[in-house]
Amino acid sequence: MKRDLLTINNLAFEEIEDIFQRTILHKKALKEGNPIRSLTGKSLGLIFKKSSTRTRISFEVGMFQLGGHALILNFNEMHWNKCESIHDSGKVFSRYLDAIAIRTFEQKEIEDLAEHADIPVINALSDDHHPCQILTDIFTIREKFGNVGSLKVVYVGDGNNVAHSWMLGASKTGINLVVCTPENYGPNEKIIKMAEENLEAGENKPGSITINHDPMDAVREADVLYTDVWASMGQEDTADQRKKDFMPFQVNMDLLRASGKKPLVMHCLPAHRGEEITDEVIDGEQSIVFDQAENRLHVQKAILEFLIKG
Ligand code: CP
Ligand code: NVA
């Protein structure tokens, strides 16, 4: 049966671990100048209804290095949504391609495509989830610390797609995650429930999910501080209000010091410097944001291989 990656919950804990093990091999092989060509002759379709730098490049370059091919399907140039149904488009994609990755607004659109396509569908970001990003983030933390169990990761900012996938990822891998948002910008209740159910199912040694609204308190003893933009793609018209509401949640040197430790700093990028994160922090010695960005490539390759080859 084909597998999709619509949310992190499509993967069992052992499968995440398998993806990480393959990532280590892909990264090493590439650094040695001998990339693993495990997807020779395979094709990936890419659809972006929102902007992308890292996701697009890592999918395209990743497929090339794997011996396959990726093609951008410009949404405005396709029949889909104009005169062809998602059902028919999904069926047709499946006759040409080996997988399809899509970035769009509504999670439901990705779920509908997955229902009709006979090939793996990958969520390349929706308003609700960003699973490929958070797999990379957990891989990067694992790489830096050796393991992830019992680490404290504090996400400071908006309760958005990235925060949601973080909650699912942490609840599967044993991380103690604190999500610290302004009162009216907390994560979606349904996704909080999904994460709680993961914790109850106890696939791995238990982590925890805590929601907090006080950044100075939340960051105490943090091993990792993570942030993301205050206004996500599609929310630009609320950006001015958000700047006011989120300023106390800025990741700056005072917040780093409040941790009482020397936390590593992460950001999925793109960053709005001077808003959710200061130059001093993102360019500082505790920042691992560009290692994190690089790892998108290595993890993406392991995800593609897992979904396409099984
Ligand atoms: N982090 C991330 O998904 O970046 P892009 O929007 O550039 O793909
Ligand atoms: N939350 C951000 C993530 C970008 C990678 C957005 O959706 O715009």
Short mmCIF file of C-alpha atoms and ligand atoms in Angstrom, two decimals:
data_model
loop_
_atom_site.label_atom_id
_atom_site.label_comp_id
_atom_site.label_asym_id
_atom_site.label_seq_id
_atom_site.Cartn_x
_atom_site.Cartn_y
_atom_site.Cartn_z
CA MET A 1 0.00 0.00 0.00
CA LYS A 2 1.29 3.47 -0.81
CA ARG A 3 2.34 5.69 2.07
CA ASP A 4 1.80 9.44 2.38
CA LEU A 5 3.40 12.06 4.61
CA LEU A 6 0.53 14.42 5.37
CA THR A 7 1.40 14.93 9.04
CA ILE A 8 4.09 13.50 11.32
CA ASN A 9 1.41 11.13 12.61
CA ASN A 10 1.73 9.15 9.36
CA LEU A 11 5.01 7.80 10.74
CA ALA A 12 5.62 5.42 13.61
CA PHE A 13 8.47 6.18 16.00
CA GLU A 14 10.58 3.32 14.52
CA GLU A 15 10.01 4.69 11.00
CA ILE A 16 11.23 8.14 12.06
CA GLU A 17 14.31 6.46 13.48
CA ASP A 18 14.79 4.54 10.18
CA ILE A 19 14.55 7.81 8.24
CA PHE A 20 17.19 9.33 10.54
CA GLN A 21 19.53 6.35 10.08
CA ARG A 22 19.22 6.64 6.29
CA THR A 23 19.76 10.41 6.58
CA ILE A 24 23.09 9.79 8.31
CA LEU A 25 24.14 7.52 5.42
CA HIS A 26 22.97 9.96 2.73
CA LYS A 27 24.75 12.89 4.39
CA LYS A 28 28.00 10.94 4.80
CA ALA A 29 27.90 9.61 1.22
CA LEU A 30 27.31 13.08 -0.20
CA LYS A 31 30.14 14.61 1.86
CA GLU A 32 32.41 11.87 0.51
CA GLY A 33 31.40 12.85 -3.01
CA ASN A 34 29.55 9.63 -3.67
CA PRO A 35 25.79 10.24 -3.22
CA ILE A 36 23.58 7.17 -2.93
CA ARG A 37 21.57 6.78 -6.13
CA SER A 38 18.65 4.82 -4.78
CA LEU A 39 15.89 6.47 -6.86
CA THR A 40 17.30 6.12 -10.37
CA GLY A 41 14.64 6.73 -12.97
CA LYS A 42 12.05 7.97 -10.44
CA SER A 43 10.19 11.28 -10.81
CA LEU A 44 8.80 13.65 -8.20
CA GLY A 45 6.19 16.30 -9.03
CA LEU A 46 6.32 19.54 -7.02
CA ILE A 47 3.39 21.92 -6.61
CA PHE A 48 3.82 25.22 -4.75
CA LYS A 49 0.89 27.51 -4.09
CA LYS A 50 3.05 29.45 -1.60
CA SER A 51 6.66 30.66 -1.90
CA SER A 52 9.54 28.36 -1.03
CA THR A 53 13.33 28.42 -1.02
CA ARG A 54 14.56 25.51 1.14
CA THR A 55 11.77 23.04 0.47
CA ARG A 56 11.87 23.49 -3.26
CA ILE A 57 15.66 23.35 -3.52
CA SER A 58 16.03 20.38 -1.18
CA PHE A 59 13.41 18.36 -3.07
CA GLU A 60 14.83 19.20 -6.50
CA VAL A 61 18.50 18.77 -5.63
CA GLY A 62 17.67 15.75 -3.46
CA MET A 63 15.95 13.93 -6.32
CA PHE A 64 18.84 14.78 -8.65
CA GLN A 65 21.40 13.38 -6.20
CA LEU A 66 19.30 10.24 -5.73
CA GLY A 67 19.48 9.61 -9.48
CA GLY A 68 15.90 10.72 -10.10
CA HIS A 69 14.22 13.81 -11.40
CA ALA A 70 11.94 16.50 -9.98
CA LEU A 71 9.66 18.72 -11.98
CA ILE A 72 7.89 21.85 -10.86
CA LEU A 73 4.22 21.76 -11.82
CA ASN A 74 3.23 25.39 -11.99
CA PHE A 75 -0.23 25.42 -10.53
CA ASN A 76 -1.42 28.26 -12.75
CA GLU A 77 -0.39 26.35 -15.85
CA MET A 78 -2.21 23.13 -14.91
CA HIS A 79 -5.81 22.17 -15.56
CA TRP A 80 -6.39 21.23 -11.92
CA ASN A 81 -8.93 23.51 -10.23
CA LYS A 82 -9.82 25.15 -13.55
CA CYS A 83 -11.34 22.43 -15.67
CA GLU A 84 -10.04 19.22 -14.08
CA SER A 85 -11.05 17.75 -10.73
CA ILE A 86 -8.59 16.85 -7.99
CA HIS A 87 -9.72 13.25 -8.52
CA ASP A 88 -8.72 13.17 -12.18
CA SER A 89 -5.52 15.16 -11.64
CA GLY A 90 -4.50 12.78 -8.83
CA LYS A 91 -5.13 9.75 -11.03
CA VAL A 92 -3.18 11.24 -13.94
CA PHE A 93 -0.20 12.30 -11.75
CA SER A 94 -0.05 8.68 -10.61
CA ARG A 95 0.44 7.42 -14.19
CA TYR A 96 3.52 9.58 -14.76
CA LEU A 97 5.13 10.29 -11.39
CA ASP A 98 6.43 8.25 -8.46
CA ALA A 99 5.52 10.81 -5.77
CA ILE A 100 4.13 14.30 -5.47
CA ALA A 101 4.91 17.04 -2.94
CA ILE A 102 2.53 19.92 -2.50
CA ARG A 103 2.64 23.21 -0.55
CA THR A 104 -0.71 24.89 -0.19
CA PHE A 105 -3.06 26.60 2.25
CA GLU A 106 -5.67 24.06 3.33
CA GLN A 107 -4.57 20.75 4.78
CA LYS A 108 -7.76 19.25 3.36
CA GLU A 109 -6.59 19.88 -0.20
CA ILE A 110 -3.49 17.76 0.47
CA GLU A 111 -5.62 15.05 2.08
CA ASP A 112 -7.97 15.04 -0.93
CA LEU A 113 -5.06 14.70 -3.32
CA ALA A 114 -3.67 11.81 -1.24
CA GLU A 115 -7.05 10.11 -1.34
CA HIS A 116 -7.22 10.17 -5.14
CA ALA A 117 -3.54 9.68 -6.01
CA ASP A 118 -2.10 6.17 -6.14
CA ILE A 119 1.42 7.50 -5.43
CA PRO A 120 2.82 8.93 -2.18
CA VAL A 121 1.74 12.51 -1.44
CA ILE A 122 4.05 14.65 0.68
CA ASN A 123 2.91 17.72 2.59
CA ALA A 124 5.48 20.39 1.73
CA LEU A 125 3.68 22.77 4.17
CA SER A 126 0.05 23.65 4.75
CA ASP A 127 -1.57 26.17 7.08
CA ASP A 128 -1.68 23.40 9.69
CA HIS A 129 1.42 21.25 9.30
CA HIS A 130 5.03 21.22 8.11
CA PRO A 131 6.16 17.63 8.69
CA CYS A 132 9.34 17.60 6.54
CA GLN A 133 10.65 20.63 8.45
CA ILE A 134 10.15 19.11 11.88
CA LEU A 135 11.69 15.77 10.90
CA THR A 136 14.77 17.79 9.90
CA ASP A 137 14.67 19.75 13.13
CA ILE A 138 14.56 16.64 15.30
CA PHE A 139 17.31 15.06 13.19
CA THR A 140 19.45 18.19 13.67
CA ILE A 141 18.91 18.16 17.43
CA ARG A 142 19.79 14.47 17.52
CA GLU A 143 22.95 15.19 15.55
CA LYS A 144 24.00 17.98 17.94
CA PHE A 145 23.13 16.27 21.24
CA GLY A 146 23.58 12.59 20.33
CA ASN A 147 19.98 11.76 21.26
CA VAL A 148 16.73 13.60 21.88
CA GLY A 149 15.28 11.83 24.92
CA SER A 150 14.58 14.16 27.85
CA LEU A 151 15.83 17.30 26.10
CA LYS A 152 13.82 20.47 26.68
CA VAL A 153 12.90 22.27 23.45
CA VAL A 154 11.10 25.60 23.82
CA TYR A 155 9.18 26.91 20.80
CA VAL A 156 8.55 30.64 21.27
CA GLY A 157 6.16 32.40 18.90
CA ASP A 158 3.01 31.71 16.95
CA GLY A 159 0.96 28.53 17.45
CA ASN A 160 1.21 27.83 13.72
CA ASN A 161 1.97 24.97 11.28
CA VAL A 162 5.53 24.65 12.59
CA ALA A 163 4.39 24.59 16.23
CA HIS A 164 1.78 21.95 15.34
CA SER A 165 4.24 19.64 13.63
CA TRP A 166 6.62 20.20 16.53
CA MET A 167 3.95 18.97 18.96
CA LEU A 168 3.39 15.80 16.91
CA GLY A 169 7.12 15.26 16.43
CA ALA A 170 7.99 15.76 20.09
CA SER A 171 5.16 13.53 21.27
CA LYS A 172 6.52 10.70 19.10
CA THR A 173 10.19 11.05 19.97
CA GLY A 174 10.31 11.69 23.72
CA ILE A 175 11.23 15.37 23.63
CA ASN A 176 9.93 17.68 26.36
CA LEU A 177 8.40 20.48 24.32
CA VAL A 178 7.16 23.80 25.66
CA VAL A 179 5.09 25.85 23.20
CA CYS A 180 5.11 29.46 24.37
CA THR A 181 2.71 31.78 22.54
CA PRO A 182 0.71 34.92 23.33
CA GLU A 183 -2.68 34.00 24.86
CA ASN A 184 -4.68 34.43 21.65
CA TYR A 185 -2.22 32.74 19.34
CA GLY A 186 -2.05 29.26 20.82
CA PRO A 187 -1.96 26.03 18.82
CA ASN A 188 -5.07 24.41 17.38
CA GLU A 189 -6.96 22.39 20.03
CA LYS A 190 -7.41 19.43 17.69
CA ILE A 191 -3.69 19.17 17.13
CA ILE A 192 -2.98 19.51 20.86
CA LYS A 193 -5.31 16.52 21.29
CA MET A 194 -3.50 14.55 18.59
CA ALA A 195 -0.21 15.15 20.40
CA GLU A 196 -1.72 14.14 23.73
CA GLU A 197 -2.99 10.93 22.17
CA ASN A 198 0.51 10.22 20.86
CA LEU A 199 1.87 10.66 24.39
CA GLU A 200 -0.79 8.32 25.79
CA ALA A 201 -0.05 5.72 23.09
CA GLY A 202 3.53 5.82 24.43
CA GLU A 203 5.38 4.61 21.31
CA ASN A 204 8.61 5.83 22.82
CA LYS A 205 9.72 6.83 26.30
CA PRO A 206 7.41 9.64 27.26
CA GLY A 207 8.18 13.23 26.42
CA SER A 208 5.79 16.02 27.33
CA ILE A 209 3.94 18.92 25.77
CA THR A 210 3.36 22.07 27.81
CA ILE A 211 1.61 25.22 26.66
CA ASN A 212 2.93 28.39 28.27
CA HIS A 213 2.34 32.11 27.73
CA ASP A 214 5.28 33.57 29.65
CA PRO A 215 8.53 33.45 27.62
CA MET A 216 10.89 34.25 30.51
CA ASP A 217 9.42 31.37 32.49
CA ALA A 218 9.11 28.98 29.51
CA VAL A 219 12.78 29.15 28.51
CA ARG A 220 14.19 28.18 31.91
CA GLU A 221 16.62 25.26 31.55
CA ALA A 222 15.96 25.03 27.78
CA ASP A 223 18.36 22.96 25.69
CA VAL A 224 16.96 24.39 22.44
CA LEU A 225 15.12 27.63 21.69
CA TYR A 226 13.12 27.58 18.48
CA THR A 227 11.17 30.32 16.75
CA ASP A 228 9.34 31.05 13.51
CA VAL A 229 7.79 34.09 11.83
CA TRP A 230 4.95 35.87 13.61
CA ALA A 231 2.86 36.17 10.43
CA SER A 232 2.94 33.05 8.27
CA MET A 233 2.36 32.99 4.52
CA GLY A 234 -1.27 33.94 3.99
CA GLN A 235 -1.43 36.06 7.19
CA GLU A 236 0.37 39.12 5.84
CA ASP A 237 -2.65 41.39 6.38
CA THR A 238 -2.44 40.81 10.16
CA ALA A 239 1.32 41.40 10.34
CA ASP A 240 1.17 44.87 11.94
CA GLN A 241 -1.06 43.75 14.80
CA ARG A 242 1.04 40.64 15.25
CA LYS A 243 4.24 42.70 15.58
CA LYS A 244 2.71 44.43 18.61
CA ASP A 245 1.29 41.27 20.15
CA PHE A 246 4.43 39.18 19.70
CA MET A 247 7.19 41.66 20.64
CA PRO A 248 7.53 40.25 24.21
CA PHE A 249 8.12 36.86 22.55
CA GLN A 250 11.14 37.98 20.53
CA VAL A 251 14.12 35.61 20.76
CA ASN A 252 16.86 38.03 21.83
CA MET A 253 19.91 37.90 24.12
CA ASP A 254 17.79 38.62 27.23
CA LEU A 255 15.65 35.58 26.49
CA LEU A 256 18.71 33.42 25.89
CA ARG A 257 20.17 34.51 29.21
CA ALA A 258 16.87 33.82 30.98
CA SER A 259 17.28 30.15 30.14
CA GLY A 260 20.11 29.88 32.65
CA LYS A 261 21.78 27.47 30.20
CA LYS A 262 23.38 27.88 26.78
CA PRO A 263 20.53 26.73 24.54
CA LEU A 264 21.06 26.09 20.85
CA VAL A 265 18.91 28.36 18.68
CA MET A 266 16.85 27.15 15.74
CA HIS A 267 14.57 28.75 13.17
CA CYS A 268 12.99 27.02 10.19
CA LEU A 269 13.64 30.13 8.04
CA PRO A 270 12.84 32.46 6.36
CA ALA A 271 13.55 34.72 9.35
CA HIS A 272 12.25 38.22 9.81
CA ARG A 273 15.34 39.61 11.51
CA GLY A 274 14.52 42.20 14.16
CA GLU A 275 11.08 40.71 14.67
CA GLU A 276 10.92 37.14 16.02
CA ILE A 277 14.72 36.90 16.26
CA THR A 278 17.53 39.46 16.56
CA ASP A 279 20.66 39.55 14.37
CA GLU A 280 22.77 38.99 17.45
CA VAL A 281 21.02 35.71 18.19
CA ILE A 282 20.61 34.30 14.68
CA ASP A 283 24.25 35.13 13.86
CA GLY A 284 25.52 34.21 17.32
CA GLU A 285 27.51 31.19 18.43
CA GLN A 286 24.47 29.31 19.75
CA SER A 287 22.63 29.48 16.43
CA ILE A 288 22.48 26.29 14.34
CA VAL A 289 19.99 27.63 11.77
CA PHE A 290 22.16 27.03 8.72
CA ASP A 291 23.09 23.49 9.75
CA GLN A 292 19.35 23.01 10.19
CA ALA A 293 18.68 24.41 6.70
CA GLU A 294 21.34 22.16 5.17
CA ASN A 295 19.82 19.12 6.82
CA ARG A 296 16.57 19.71 4.92
CA LEU A 297 18.40 18.23 1.92
CA HIS A 298 19.67 15.11 3.67
CA VAL A 299 16.39 14.36 5.48
CA GLN A 300 14.32 15.04 2.36
CA LYS A 301 16.29 12.36 0.53
CA ALA A 302 15.60 9.80 3.26
CA ILE A 303 11.90 10.74 3.26
CA LEU A 304 11.67 10.34 -0.53
CA GLU A 305 13.42 7.01 -0.41
CA PHE A 306 11.20 5.77 2.42
CA LEU A 307 7.99 6.75 0.64
CA ILE A 308 8.93 5.79 -2.91
CA LYS A 309 10.87 2.58 -2.24
CA GLY A 310 9.14 1.54 0.97
N1 CP B 1 11.59 26.28 6.10
C1 CP B 1 11.03 26.22 4.88
O1 CP B 1 10.12 25.41 4.61
O2 CP B 1 11.55 27.10 4.02
P1 CP B 1 10.95 27.49 2.59
O3 CP B 1 9.65 28.19 2.84
O4 CP B 1 11.99 28.36 1.99
O5 CP B 1 10.73 26.23 1.81
N1 NVA B 2 5.08 29.37 9.53
C1 NVA B 2 5.77 29.72 8.32
C2 NVA B 2 6.76 28.66 7.97
C3 NVA B 2 7.57 28.92 6.73
C4 NVA B 2 8.51 27.81 6.42
C5 NVA B 2 4.77 29.93 7.19
O1 NVA B 2 3.84 29.12 7.07
O2 NVA B 2 4.90 30.90 6.47
#
